[in-house]
Amino acid sequence: MSGPVCRFRFGRFELVAHTGELFADGRRVPLAHQSFVLLRLLLERSGDVVSRDDARHALWPDGTHVDYDHGLNNAAARLRRALGDTPAAPRIFETLPRVGYRLLVPVVAIEVGTVPSVPGPGQPAGRWSIGGWRAAVVAAGVFAAGAGSGVLWSLRPVAAVPSPASVTAEARDQAERSLAYTRLVLAGDLAADVAYEPAGDAATRALALDPTLAHAQVSAGYVAMWGRWD
């Protein structure tokens, strides 16, 4: 799988869009799939009304035979419970009777890169570019001071040192090994608690061999961000 990896921050919550995980103050909150789809739609259209018809098409493919009204109402009710919100005094999203839903809080959308594709059998792992790493902030209001000052991860400048070809080749192999584990996790083919320990070991070896190698720095950054949420 490939595509942009986004995290949405709103209030004390954060949604990791590509995994469907919701966090409140850093703690994971159980969220049903249909409620996740509705929440992501609200976050992507921050400030705009999401019509019931648009929500229905997002939740169920054409040709699906269900009670759409009941199903949508149920998805919205579950989402409210997960967010600790109430329809009588909504703080996070409101219901517009017979029309749809609208988000009420500012949103920060952070694009942290692109999920690399998983190489097929016999194919070498693709090279990774750090040029696509950027943070794009989309806020519908004033974001709290300090919350917007965090850094996803950083690359410390290092002094250039001679790097023999053999050492660099081994460092690249270790970095690619680390990135391959990350690809498998992001593709849903390997559990994070299984993958990130060997991914971290490989990244550490790569940096020890060649601290100037961009691939090694990127692989270490991925382990820190996705493996340790650092």
C-alpha positions in Angstrom: 0.0 0.0 0.0 1.1 3.5 -0.6 -0.2 7.0 0.0 0.0 10.0 2.4 0.2 9.3 6.1 -1.8 11.8 8.1 -2.4 12.4 11.8 -5.3 14.7 12.8 -5.1 16.5 16.2 -8.2 18.1 17.6 -8.6 19.1 21.2 -7.1 16.4 23.4 -7.5 13.8 20.7 -5.4 12.5 17.9 -6.5 10.3 15.0 -3.9 8.3 13.1 -5.7 8.1 9.7 -3.9 5.2 8.1 -4.3 2.9 11.0 -7.7 4.0 12.3 -6.4 4.5 15.8 -7.8 7.2 18.1 -5.9 8.6 21.1 -7.0 10.8 24.0 -4.1 12.4 25.9 -1.8 9.7 24.4 -4.0 6.8 25.4 -5.7 4.6 22.8 -9.5 4.9 22.7 -11.5 2.0 21.2 -13.3 3.1 18.0 -15.6 1.1 15.7 -14.7 1.1 12.1 -17.8 3.0 10.9 -17.3 5.6 13.6 -13.7 6.0 12.5 -14.8 6.6 8.9 -17.3 9.2 10.0 -14.7 10.9 12.2 -12.1 11.0 9.5 -14.7 12.5 7.1 -15.5 15.2 9.7 -11.8 16.0 10.2 -11.0 16.1 6.5 -13.9 18.6 6.0 -13.2 20.6 9.2 -15.8 23.4 9.5 -18.0 22.2 6.7 -21.2 20.2 6.9 -20.9 16.5 6.1 -24.3 15.6 4.7 -25.9 12.4 5.7 -25.8 11.3 2.0 -22.0 11.9 1.9 -21.5 10.0 5.1 -23.6 7.1 3.8 -21.5 6.8 0.7 -18.3 6.9 2.8 -19.6 4.2 5.2 -21.2 1.8 2.7 -20.3 1.0 -0.9 -23.0 1.3 -3.5 -25.2 -1.7 -3.6 -24.9 -2.4 0.1 -28.3 -3.3 1.6 -28.6 -1.9 5.1 -30.8 0.4 7.1 -28.7 3.5 6.3 -30.4 5.9 8.7 -30.2 3.5 11.6 -26.6 2.6 10.8 -25.5 6.2 10.4 -27.2 7.2 13.7 -25.5 4.3 15.4 -22.1 5.2 14.0 -22.5 8.8 15.2 -23.7 7.7 18.7 -20.7 5.4 19.1 -18.4 8.2 18.0 -19.9 10.6 20.6 -19.3 8.0 23.3 -15.7 7.5 22.3 -15.1 11.3 22.3 -17.1 11.9 25.5 -19.4 14.2 23.7 -23.2 14.6 24.0 -25.8 15.5 21.4 -27.6 17.9 23.8 -24.5 20.0 24.5 -22.0 19.1 21.7 -18.4 20.3 22.1 -16.7 18.3 19.3 -19.3 17.7 16.6 -22.9 18.7 16.2 -25.8 17.0 14.5 -27.9 19.1 12.1 -31.2 17.2 12.1 -32.0 15.6 8.7 -29.0 17.4 7.2 -25.7 16.0 8.5 -22.8 16.6 10.9 -20.3 19.4 11.5 -17.0 19.5 13.5 -16.8 22.2 16.1 -13.2 22.2 17.1 -10.0 23.4 15.4 -8.0 20.6 13.5 -4.3 20.3 12.9 -3.6 17.8 10.0 0.0 16.7 9.9 1.3 15.0 6.8 4.3 13.0 7.9 5.3 11.4 4.6 4.3 8.6 2.3 3.8 4.9 3.2 6.4 3.0 1.1 5.1 0.1 -0.9 6.1 -3.4 0.3 8.5 -5.0 -2.2 7.2 -8.2 -3.9 9.0 -11.5 -3.8 12.5 -11.2 -5.3 12.2 -7.4 -5.6 14.7 -5.1 -3.8 13.4 -2.7 -1.3 12.8 0.7 -2.9 15.0 3.7 -2.0 13.5 6.2 0.4 13.5 9.9 -0.1 13.3 12.3 2.8 12.3 15.1 0.6 8.6 14.3 1.1 8.7 14.7 4.9 6.9 17.8 5.8 4.4 19.0 8.3 1.4 20.8 6.8 -0.8 22.5 9.4 -4.4 23.2 8.7 -6.0 25.0 11.7 -9.5 26.3 12.0 -8.7 28.7 14.8 -5.9 29.5 17.2 -3.9 26.3 18.1 -2.7 26.3 21.7 0.8 27.6 22.2 3.2 24.8 22.8 1.0 22.2 21.1 2.1 23.5 17.8 5.8 23.7 18.7 6.4 19.9 18.8 8.7 18.3 16.2 7.8 15.0 14.7 11.4 14.1 14.5 14.6 15.8 13.7 17.9 15.0 12.0 20.9 16.4 13.8 23.6 17.7 11.6 26.7 15.5 11.7 30.2 16.2 10.5 31.1 14.6 7.2 33.5 11.8 7.7 35.2 9.5 5.1 33.1 6.4 4.5 34.6 3.5 2.7 32.4 2.0 0.0 32.2 -1.4 1.8 31.1 0.3 5.1 28.5 2.4 3.3 27.1 -0.6 1.4 26.7 -2.5 4.7 25.1 0.6 6.3 22.6 0.9 3.4 21.7 -2.8 3.7 21.0 -2.4 7.5 19.0 0.8 6.9 17.0 -1.0 4.1 16.4 -3.9 6.5 15.0 -1.5 9.1 12.8 0.2 6.6 11.5 -3.1 5.3 10.2 -3.9 8.8 8.5 -0.6 8.9 6.9 -1.1 5.5 5.5 -4.4 6.7 4.0 -2.8 9.8 2.4 0.1 7.8 1.0 -2.4 5.3 -0.6 -4.4 8.1 1.5 -7.5 7.4 3.5 -7.6 10.7 2.7 -6.6 14.2 4.4 -3.5 15.5 5.6 -5.2 18.7 7.3 -7.9 16.6 8.8 -5.6 14.0 10.2 -2.5 15.7 12.8 -4.3 17.9 14.7 -5.7 14.9 14.0 -2.5 13.0 15.6 -0.5 15.7 18.6 -2.8 15.9 19.2 -2.6 12.2 18.9 1.2 12.3 21.4 1.4 15.2 23.9 -0.7 13.3 23.4 1.4 10.2 24.1 4.7 12.1 27.1 3.1 13.8 28.6 2.2 10.4 27.8 5.5 8.7 26.2 8.3 10.7 26.0 10.6 7.6 23.8 8.2 5.7 20.4 9.6 5.1 18.7 6.2 4.8 20.1 5.3 8.3 18.8 8.6 9.8 15.4 8.1 8.2 15.1 4.5 9.4 16.0 5.5 12.9 13.5 8.3 12.8 10.8 5.9 11.7 11.5 3.6 14.6 11.5 6.5 17.0 8.2 7.9 15.7 6.2 4.7 15.0 7.9 2.3 17.3 8.2 4.5 20.4 5.9 7.4 19.5 8.8 9.7 20.2 
